[in-house]
Coordinates of C-alpha atoms in Angstrom, one line a residue:
Chain F
M1 CA 54.0 5.5 -31.8
K2 CA 50.8 6.2 -33.8
K3 CA 49.8 2.5 -33.5
N4 CA 50.2 2.6 -29.8
I5 CA 48.1 5.7 -29.4
I6 CA 45.3 4.1 -31.4
I7 CA 45.5 1.0 -29.4
L8 CA 45.4 3.0 -26.2
F9 CA 42.3 4.8 -27.5
L10 CA 40.5 1.6 -28.3
V11 CA 41.4 -0.3 -25.1
P12 CA 38.5 1.1 -23.0
F13 CA 36.0 -0.1 -25.6
F14 CA 37.4 -3.6 -25.7
F15 CA 37.2 -3.7 -22.0
S16 CA 33.6 -2.9 -22.2
S17 CA 32.7 -6.4 -23.1
C18 CA 29.3 -8.0 -22.5
E19 CA 28.8 -9.7 -19.2
K20 CA 25.9 -11.0 -17.2
R21 CA 24.5 -8.3 -14.9
K22 CA 21.7 -8.7 -12.4
F23 CA 18.6 -6.5 -12.7
E24 CA 15.4 -6.3 -10.7
F25 CA 12.1 -6.4 -12.5
D26 CA 8.7 -5.5 -11.1
L27 CA 6.0 -7.2 -13.0
S28 CA 2.4 -6.0 -12.7
L29 CA -0.2 -8.7 -12.0
N30 CA -3.8 -8.1 -12.8
L31 CA -6.4 -10.7 -12.0
E32 CA -10.1 -10.2 -12.8
E33 CA -12.9 -12.4 -11.7
T34 CA -16.5 -12.1 -12.9
Y35 CA -19.5 -13.0 -10.8
I36 CA -23.1 -13.0 -12.1
V37 CA -25.6 -12.5 -9.3
D38 CA -29.3 -13.1 -9.9
H39 CA -30.8 -13.6 -6.5
T40 CA -33.4 -12.3 -4.1
G41 CA -32.1 -11.6 -0.6
N42 CA -28.6 -12.8 0.6
F43 CA -26.4 -13.9 -2.3
S44 CA -23.2 -15.7 -2.4
E45 CA -21.1 -16.5 -5.5
S46 CA -17.6 -18.0 -5.8
Q47 CA -14.9 -18.1 -8.5
T48 CA -12.0 -20.4 -8.5
I49 CA -8.5 -19.2 -9.3
T50 CA -6.0 -21.8 -10.4
R51 CA -2.2 -21.8 -10.7
S52 CA -2.5 -21.6 -14.5
D53 CA -4.8 -18.5 -14.2
V54 CA -2.0 -16.7 -12.3
M55 CA 0.9 -18.0 -14.4
D56 CA -0.9 -17.2 -17.7
A57 CA -1.2 -13.6 -16.5
L58 CA 2.5 -13.4 -15.9
S59 CA 5.5 -13.8 -18.1
I60 CA 8.5 -14.6 -15.9
P61 CA 11.8 -15.8 -17.5
E62 CA 12.8 -19.3 -16.6
N63 CA 15.9 -18.5 -14.6
A64 CA 14.4 -15.6 -12.8
E65 CA 14.7 -15.5 -9.0
I66 CA 11.5 -14.5 -7.4
E67 CA 12.1 -11.9 -4.6
S68 CA 8.6 -11.2 -3.4
V69 CA 4.9 -10.9 -4.3
S70 CA 2.6 -8.2 -3.1
I71 CA -1.0 -7.1 -3.4
E72 CA -1.4 -3.5 -4.3
S73 CA -5.2 -3.1 -4.4
I74 CA -8.5 -4.8 -4.8
A75 CA -11.2 -3.1 -6.7
I76 CA -14.8 -3.8 -7.5
S77 CA -17.0 -2.9 -10.5
I78 CA -20.6 -3.6 -11.0
Q79 CA -22.8 -3.7 -14.1
V80 CA -26.5 -3.6 -13.4
L81 CA -28.5 -6.1 -15.3
N82 CA -32.3 -6.4 -16.3
D83 CA -34.9 -6.2 -13.5
N84 CA -32.5 -5.5 -10.8
E85 CA -34.4 -3.9 -7.8
A86 CA -31.5 -3.0 -5.5
S87 CA -30.3 0.6 -5.4
A88 CA -27.2 -0.2 -3.4
L89 CA -25.4 -3.3 -2.2
L90 CA -23.4 -4.3 0.8
V91 CA -20.7 -6.7 -0.4
S92 CA -18.3 -8.9 1.5
G93 CA -15.4 -10.9 0.1
M94 CA -13.8 -14.0 1.5
A95 CA -10.8 -16.1 0.4
Q96 CA -11.3 -19.9 0.4
L97 CA -7.7 -21.0 0.7
G98 CA -8.1 -24.6 1.7
N99 CA -6.4 -24.2 5.0
G100 CA -8.6 -21.2 6.1
S101 CA -11.2 -18.7 4.9
P102 CA -10.1 -15.2 5.9
Q103 CA -12.2 -12.3 5.0
I104 CA -10.9 -9.9 2.4
F105 CA -13.4 -7.1 3.0
N106 CA -16.7 -6.8 4.9
N107 CA -19.9 -5.0 4.1
F108 CA -18.4 -2.7 1.5
P109 CA -21.2 -0.3 0.3
I110 CA -21.7 0.2 -3.4
S111 CA -24.4 2.5 -4.8
L112 CA -26.0 1.2 -8.0
V113 CA -26.6 4.6 -9.6
G114 CA -26.5 4.2 -13.4
V115 CA -25.9 1.0 -15.3
D116 CA -22.1 0.6 -15.3
I117 CA -20.4 1.3 -12.0
P118 CA -16.7 1.8 -12.8
F119 CA -14.0 0.1 -10.7
V120 CA -13.9 1.4 -7.1
G121 CA -11.0 0.7 -4.9
I122 CA -12.0 -1.2 -1.7
N123 CA -10.5 1.0 1.1
S124 CA -11.4 -1.3 3.9
L125 CA -9.4 -4.4 3.1
I126 CA -8.6 -6.9 5.8
A127 CA -5.0 -7.8 6.1
D128 CA -5.6 -11.6 6.8
G129 CA -7.5 -12.0 3.5
V130 CA -5.1 -10.0 1.4
E131 CA -2.1 -11.8 3.0
G132 CA -3.8 -15.1 2.2
I133 CA -4.2 -14.3 -1.5
K134 CA -0.6 -13.0 -1.6
D135 CA 0.7 -16.3 -0.2
K136 CA -1.2 -18.4 -2.7
I137 CA 0.1 -16.4 -5.6
E138 CA 3.6 -16.5 -4.3
G139 CA 3.3 -20.3 -3.8
Y140 CA 2.1 -20.7 -7.4
I141 CA 5.0 -18.6 -8.8
K142 CA 7.6 -20.3 -6.6
G143 CA 6.2 -23.7 -7.4
T144 CA 5.5 -24.6 -3.8
D145 CA 1.7 -24.6 -4.1
S146 CA -0.6 -25.8 -6.9
A147 CA -4.0 -26.1 -5.2
P148 CA -6.6 -23.7 -6.5
F149 CA -8.3 -21.1 -4.2
S150 CA -11.6 -19.3 -4.4
I151 CA -12.8 -15.8 -3.9
E152 CA -16.3 -15.8 -2.6
I153 CA -18.5 -12.7 -2.9
S154 CA -21.6 -12.4 -0.7
G155 CA -24.0 -9.6 0.2
D156 CA -27.5 -8.2 0.1
S157 CA -29.3 -5.2 -1.2
S158 CA -29.1 -2.0 0.9
P159 CA -30.6 -0.1 2.6
T160 CA -33.6 -2.4 2.1
A161 CA -32.5 -6.0 2.4
G162 CA -34.1 -8.9 0.5
Q163 CA -34.6 -7.2 -2.9
R164 CA -33.8 -8.9 -6.2
V165 CA -30.2 -8.3 -7.1
H166 CA -29.3 -8.9 -10.7
V167 CA -25.8 -7.6 -11.4
Q168 CA -22.5 -8.6 -12.8
I169 CA -19.7 -8.0 -10.3
L170 CA -16.0 -7.7 -11.4
I171 CA -13.3 -8.1 -8.8
Q172 CA -9.9 -6.9 -9.7
V173 CA -6.8 -7.9 -7.8
K174 CA -3.7 -5.9 -8.7
G175 CA -0.4 -7.0 -7.5
N176 CA 3.3 -7.0 -8.1
V177 CA 5.9 -9.7 -8.6
K178 CA 9.4 -8.7 -7.9
Y179 CA 12.1 -10.8 -9.5
T180 CA 15.8 -10.6 -10.4
N181 CA 17.4 -11.9 -13.5
C182 CA 20.8 -11.9 -15.1
E183 CA 20.9 -10.3 -18.5
D184 CA 23.7 -9.5 -21.0
A185 CA 24.6 -5.9 -20.4
L186 CA 27.5 -3.5 -20.1
P187 CA 29.6 -3.9 -16.9
F188 CA 28.6 -0.5 -15.5
M189 CA 24.9 -1.4 -15.4
G190 CA 22.9 -3.4 -12.8
A191 CA 24.6 -5.5 -10.1
D192 CA 26.9 -8.5 -9.9
C193 CA 25.3 -11.8 -10.8
S194 CA 27.2 -13.7 -8.2
Chain D
M1 CA 40.3 -9.3 -32.8
K2 CA 37.4 -9.3 -35.2
S3 CA 35.1 -11.2 -32.9
K4 CA 36.0 -8.9 -30.0
K5 CA 35.1 -5.9 -32.1
I6 CA 31.8 -7.5 -32.8
I7 CA 31.2 -8.2 -29.1
V8 CA 32.0 -4.5 -28.3
S9 CA 29.6 -3.3 -31.0
V10 CA 26.9 -5.5 -29.8
C11 CA 27.4 -4.5 -26.2
I12 CA 27.2 -0.8 -27.1
L13 CA 23.9 -1.5 -28.8
I14 CA 22.7 -3.7 -26.0
F15 CA 22.3 -0.8 -23.7
A16 CA 19.7 0.8 -25.9
I17 CA 18.2 -2.5 -26.9
S18 CA 17.9 -3.8 -23.3
L19 CA 16.0 -0.6 -22.4
V20 CA 13.4 -1.1 -25.1
H21 CA 13.2 -4.8 -25.5
G22 CA 9.4 -5.4 -25.3
Q23 CA 9.3 -7.7 -22.3
D24 CA 12.1 -6.0 -20.4
I25 CA 10.8 -2.4 -20.6
E26 CA 7.4 -3.6 -19.8
D27 CA 8.6 -5.4 -16.7
M28 CA 10.6 -2.3 -15.7
V29 CA 7.8 0.2 -16.1
S30 CA 4.5 -1.7 -16.4
K31 CA 3.4 0.0 -13.2
Y32 CA 4.0 3.4 -14.6
T33 CA 1.1 4.1 -16.9
Q34 CA 0.6 7.7 -15.7
E35 CA 2.6 10.7 -14.6
N36 CA 5.2 8.7 -12.8
G37 CA 6.3 7.2 -16.1
Q38 CA 7.5 10.6 -17.3
G39 CA 9.6 11.1 -14.2
Y40 CA 11.0 7.6 -14.5
M41 CA 12.0 7.9 -18.1
Q42 CA 13.0 11.6 -18.3
P43 CA 16.7 11.0 -17.6
L44 CA 16.8 8.6 -20.5
A45 CA 15.5 11.4 -22.8
D46 CA 18.1 13.8 -21.4
A47 CA 20.9 11.3 -21.9
F48 CA 19.8 10.4 -25.5
G49 CA 19.6 14.0 -26.5
A50 CA 22.9 15.0 -24.9
T51 CA 24.9 12.1 -26.5
F52 CA 23.3 12.6 -29.9
N53 CA 24.2 16.2 -30.0
S54 CA 27.9 15.6 -29.0
G55 CA 31.0 15.1 -30.9
L56 CA 29.8 16.8 -34.1
Y57 CA 32.9 18.8 -34.6
H58 CA 36.5 18.9 -33.5
S59 CA 37.7 22.0 -35.2
A60 CA 36.1 25.2 -36.6
S61 CA 38.5 25.4 -39.5
I62 CA 36.8 25.0 -42.9
K63 CA 38.5 25.7 -46.2
K64 CA 37.1 28.4 -48.4
L65 CA 37.0 26.1 -51.4
G66 CA 38.5 22.7 -52.0
F67 CA 38.3 19.1 -50.9
Q68 CA 38.3 18.5 -47.1
A69 CA 37.1 15.4 -45.4
Y70 CA 37.0 13.6 -42.1
L71 CA 36.0 10.0 -41.4
G72 CA 36.0 8.7 -37.9
V73 CA 34.2 7.2 -35.0
V74 CA 32.7 9.4 -32.3
S75 CA 32.1 8.1 -28.8
S76 CA 30.1 10.0 -26.2
F77 CA 29.6 9.2 -22.6
A78 CA 26.8 10.8 -20.6
F79 CA 27.7 10.4 -16.9
I80 CA 24.5 10.2 -15.0
P81 CA 24.5 12.5 -11.9
D82 CA 22.8 11.5 -8.7
S83 CA 20.1 14.1 -9.3
K84 CA 18.9 12.1 -12.3
K85 CA 18.8 8.8 -10.4
T86 CA 15.7 9.6 -8.3
F87 CA 12.5 11.4 -8.7
E88 CA 9.4 12.1 -6.6
A89 CA 6.6 9.7 -7.4
T90 CA 3.1 9.3 -6.1
T91 CA 1.3 6.0 -5.8
E92 CA -1.2 5.4 -8.6
G93 CA -4.4 3.4 -9.0
F94 CA -6.5 2.4 -6.0
F95 CA -3.7 2.0 -3.5
E96 CA -4.4 3.8 -0.2
P97 CA -3.3 5.9 1.4
V98 CA -1.9 8.0 -1.5
T99 CA 1.8 8.3 -0.7
T100 CA 4.7 10.3 -2.2
A101 CA 8.3 9.0 -2.1
D102 CA 11.7 9.5 -3.7
V103 CA 12.1 6.5 -6.0
P104 CA 14.6 5.4 -8.7
T105 CA 14.5 6.7 -12.2
I106 CA 15.4 4.3 -15.0
F107 CA 19.1 5.0 -14.2
G108 CA 18.6 4.8 -10.5
A109 CA 19.3 2.1 -7.9
A110 CA 18.5 -1.5 -8.9
E111 CA 16.2 -1.9 -5.9
S112 CA 12.6 -1.0 -5.9
V113 CA 11.0 1.1 -3.2
E114 CA 8.0 -0.4 -1.3
V115 CA 5.3 1.5 0.5
D116 CA 2.9 -0.2 2.9
G117 CA -0.8 0.6 2.6
N118 CA -4.1 -0.3 4.2
G119 CA -5.1 -3.8 4.8
G120 CA -1.8 -5.6 4.1
T121 CA -1.4 -4.0 0.7
T122 CA 2.0 -2.8 -0.7
Y123 CA 2.8 -0.4 -3.5
V124 CA 6.0 -1.1 -5.4
F125 CA 7.9 1.7 -7.2
P126 CA 10.0 -0.1 -9.8
A127 CA 13.8 -0.4 -9.6
G128 CA 16.1 1.3 -11.9
L129 CA 18.9 -0.2 -14.0
N130 CA 21.7 1.2 -11.8
V131 CA 23.4 2.9 -14.7
S132 CA 26.4 5.3 -14.1
M133 CA 26.9 6.3 -17.7
V134 CA 25.3 6.1 -21.1
P135 CA 27.7 5.3 -24.0
F136 CA 27.0 6.2 -27.6
I137 CA 29.2 5.3 -30.6
V138 CA 28.6 6.3 -34.1
P139 CA 30.6 6.7 -37.4
Q140 CA 30.8 10.2 -38.8
L141 CA 31.8 11.7 -42.1
T142 CA 32.4 15.4 -42.7
I143 CA 33.0 16.5 -46.2
G144 CA 33.5 19.9 -47.8
S145 CA 34.2 22.6 -48.7
V146 CA 32.0 24.8 -50.9
Y147 CA 32.4 28.4 -50.1
G148 CA 33.5 27.6 -46.5
T149 CA 30.6 25.2 -46.0
D150 CA 30.8 21.5 -45.2
L151 CA 28.3 18.6 -44.6
T152 CA 28.4 16.1 -41.7
L153 CA 26.7 12.8 -41.9
R154 CA 26.2 10.0 -39.4
Y155 CA 24.4 6.7 -40.2
F156 CA 24.0 3.2 -39.0
S157 CA 21.2 0.6 -39.4
V158 CA 21.3 -2.7 -37.7
G159 CA 18.6 -5.4 -37.8
I160 CA 18.0 -6.9 -34.3
N161 CA 15.1 -9.3 -34.7
E162 CA 11.6 -9.6 -35.9
E163 CA 10.1 -8.4 -32.7
L164 CA 12.2 -5.3 -32.4
G165 CA 13.0 -4.5 -36.0
D166 CA 15.9 -2.3 -37.0
V167 CA 18.0 0.1 -34.9
K168 CA 18.6 3.1 -37.2
L169 CA 20.4 6.4 -36.9
F170 CA 20.6 9.1 -39.4
S171 CA 22.1 12.5 -38.9
W172 CA 23.0 15.4 -41.0
G173 CA 24.6 18.7 -40.3
I174 CA 25.7 21.7 -42.2
R175 CA 28.1 24.4 -41.0
H176 CA 29.6 27.5 -42.5
S177 CA 32.9 29.2 -41.8
I178 CA 32.5 32.8 -40.5
S179 CA 36.1 33.5 -40.1
Q180 CA 36.7 33.1 -43.8
H181 CA 34.9 36.4 -44.3
F182 CA 37.3 38.3 -42.0
D183 CA 41.0 38.7 -42.3
L184 CA 43.4 38.6 -39.5
L185 CA 41.1 36.8 -37.0
P186 CA 43.3 34.9 -34.5
V187 CA 40.8 32.0 -34.4
D188 CA 38.6 30.0 -36.7
I189 CA 34.9 30.5 -36.2
A190 CA 32.0 28.6 -37.7
V191 CA 28.3 28.1 -37.1
G192 CA 26.5 24.8 -37.6
F193 CA 23.2 23.2 -37.5
Y194 CA 22.8 19.4 -37.0
S195 CA 19.7 17.2 -37.0
Q196 CA 19.5 13.6 -35.9
T197 CA 16.9 10.9 -36.0
F198 CA 17.1 7.5 -34.2
S199 CA 14.6 4.7 -34.0
I200 CA 14.4 1.1 -32.7
G201 CA 11.6 -0.5 -34.6
D202 CA 8.2 1.0 -33.6
L203 CA 9.2 1.1 -29.9
V204 CA 11.5 4.1 -29.8
S205 CA 11.8 7.1 -31.9
A206 CA 14.1 10.0 -31.1
K207 CA 14.9 13.3 -32.6
A208 CA 17.7 15.8 -31.7
S209 CA 18.9 19.0 -33.1
V210 CA 21.5 21.6 -32.2
I211 CA 22.6 24.9 -33.5
N212 CA 26.0 26.0 -32.4
A213 CA 28.8 28.5 -32.7
Q214 CA 32.2 26.9 -32.9
V215 CA 35.7 28.4 -32.4
S216 CA 39.1 26.8 -32.7
R217 CA 42.8 27.7 -32.8
N218 CA 45.7 25.5 -34.0
V219 CA 48.8 25.5 -31.7
M220 CA 51.5 23.2 -33.2
L221 CA 50.1 19.6 -33.2
F222 CA 47.0 20.6 -31.2
T223 CA 43.7 22.2 -32.1
F224 CA 42.0 23.8 -29.1
Y225 CA 38.3 24.2 -29.8
G226 CA 35.1 25.1 -28.1
G227 CA 31.6 26.2 -28.7
L228 CA 28.2 27.3 -27.5
G229 CA 25.1 25.5 -28.6
Y230 CA 21.3 25.6 -28.3
E231 CA 19.7 22.2 -28.5
N232 CA 16.4 20.3 -28.5
S233 CA 15.6 16.6 -28.3
N234 CA 12.5 14.4 -28.1
L235 CA 12.2 10.8 -27.2
D236 CA 9.0 8.8 -27.9
I237 CA 8.6 5.4 -26.3
K238 CA 5.7 3.1 -27.1
Y239 CA 4.9 -0.4 -25.7
T240 CA 2.0 -2.6 -24.8
N241 CA 1.2 -3.2 -21.1
T242 CA 0.0 -6.8 -21.4
A243 CA -1.1 -6.9 -17.7
E244 CA -3.8 -4.4 -18.6
D245 CA -3.8 -4.9 -22.4
T246 CA -3.3 -1.2 -23.0
E247 CA -0.8 0.6 -25.2
I248 CA 1.5 3.0 -23.2
S249 CA 3.4 5.8 -24.8
F250 CA 5.6 8.5 -23.4
K251 CA 6.6 11.6 -25.2
L252 CA 9.6 13.0 -23.5
K253 CA 11.5 16.3 -24.1
G254 CA 15.2 16.5 -23.2
N255 CA 16.0 19.0 -20.6
N256 CA 19.3 20.0 -22.3
K257 CA 19.0 23.5 -23.8
I258 CA 22.3 25.3 -23.7
R259 CA 25.7 23.5 -23.9
F260 CA 29.2 24.8 -23.6
T261 CA 31.9 22.7 -25.3
A262 CA 35.6 22.7 -24.7
G263 CA 38.1 20.3 -26.2
V264 CA 41.3 19.5 -27.9
T265 CA 42.3 17.6 -31.0
F266 CA 45.7 15.9 -31.4
N267 CA 46.7 16.1 -35.1
L268 CA 49.1 13.3 -36.1
G269 CA 49.1 14.0 -39.8
P270 CA 45.9 12.5 -41.1
V271 CA 45.0 10.9 -37.8
K272 CA 42.9 13.0 -35.6
I273 CA 42.2 12.2 -31.9
N274 CA 40.0 14.5 -30.0
V275 CA 38.4 14.8 -26.6
D276 CA 35.9 17.3 -25.4
Y277 CA 33.6 18.0 -22.5
N278 CA 30.1 19.3 -22.9
L279 CA 28.7 21.1 -20.0
S280 CA 24.9 21.1 -19.8
D281 CA 21.9 19.9 -17.8
Q282 CA 23.2 16.4 -18.8
S283 CA 27.0 16.8 -19.3
V284 CA 28.8 14.5 -21.8
L285 CA 32.4 13.5 -22.3
C286 CA 33.2 12.9 -25.9
A287 CA 36.1 11.3 -27.8
G288 CA 36.8 10.9 -31.5
L289 CA 39.2 9.0 -33.6
G290 CA 39.4 9.5 -37.3
F291 CA 41.3 10.4 -40.4
G292 CA 41.1 13.8 -42.0
I293 CA 42.5 15.3 -45.1
G294 CA 42.5 18.8 -46.3
K295 CA 42.7 21.7 -43.9

């Protein structure tokens, strides 16, 4: 009798054996590109982003199933360098994707008051450009695309055009990679792996 | 049977470990570096505190003087209510427009919530683990009695790996019989204080304490017991957000303050089987199996 009671008590624990359960993970992606501009008048600088740049910034388990990739924000930061004459800039961004060159943002104004301008979110993003970057990153992660792409920054001094611009521009692309993976867990966690 | 027991033990630990495994926790909450992180993690702090402070007694009867001991295993189950599966979060960072939404906590739905923003952007509020209950199992020793006072100890230490370090729990508690000072009381009454520390390497550190008044009465093979407790718990979580190369830490305080306990112990000679329910902000069902000698 006693033995049966003890067994009855322990049974629920033995049933709680490990099994593979599916979990969703949302991994932050943070890409930063640096541009040095030392030019008088209209400027244009480009930085290339490769598949390995993206993959190195992420740590995704081998068996993970990629659900989606999204771009959350694009921000810009400027450090004013020696002999810069511009008090403000109008900056545009363009994605060179190989199969198209959609604009990411157009004539975004940045005041160069002080030496280091902290990151400012670009609130006038253009969906075509953002979508283009998203598709490239998704292609890299899913292994369907390996061709590099570029983000080109162009602009001029403002309100007086044609001044010497000597600055370091940082472009920050923040995104999210949603993936699912089966992990060892208790049966009352996560979802079925099937 | 031995291997099955090992699997069970590992599974029980896996819950805690899977929550704090460096990569996993980062992938779950790397988005939450600010206030949302507190809301996301808060139910975890509540569940940890509630389970730690459960199952500490199964009777209020303490001998005045003489050897009395109990050695057993205590299992606690915090059932996660729906109210602890979502919280109100606001988009962070440079995402525009700033948007508020009801999103999963760490115990919430295993699906993220997405909000569309300007210019093709999307903000993702991370998914939860879809957890319906949090189990906690620990060995416990209670030994006494010196002038109606006994000591309760809980301890385990398991090395996981180099990255995580050790999972450690240490708990002590002391309680004193009040009823020994009064004749003709129909019930046993005791007061106790218990303090517990738990850690997983440098990633998680938790503390919980409870002070309680306990009452029990023996009826044939059964001991009916209950109590009222005041408790506190803290859970600190620290990890590195590699996407931004920053160290994130959350200091969480459990919401549980007052708990009512009601339970019954089945006394089969030295074998004690007990079940109790703890009603609080985060309620807990608790069961114990052990061997007791003495009163």
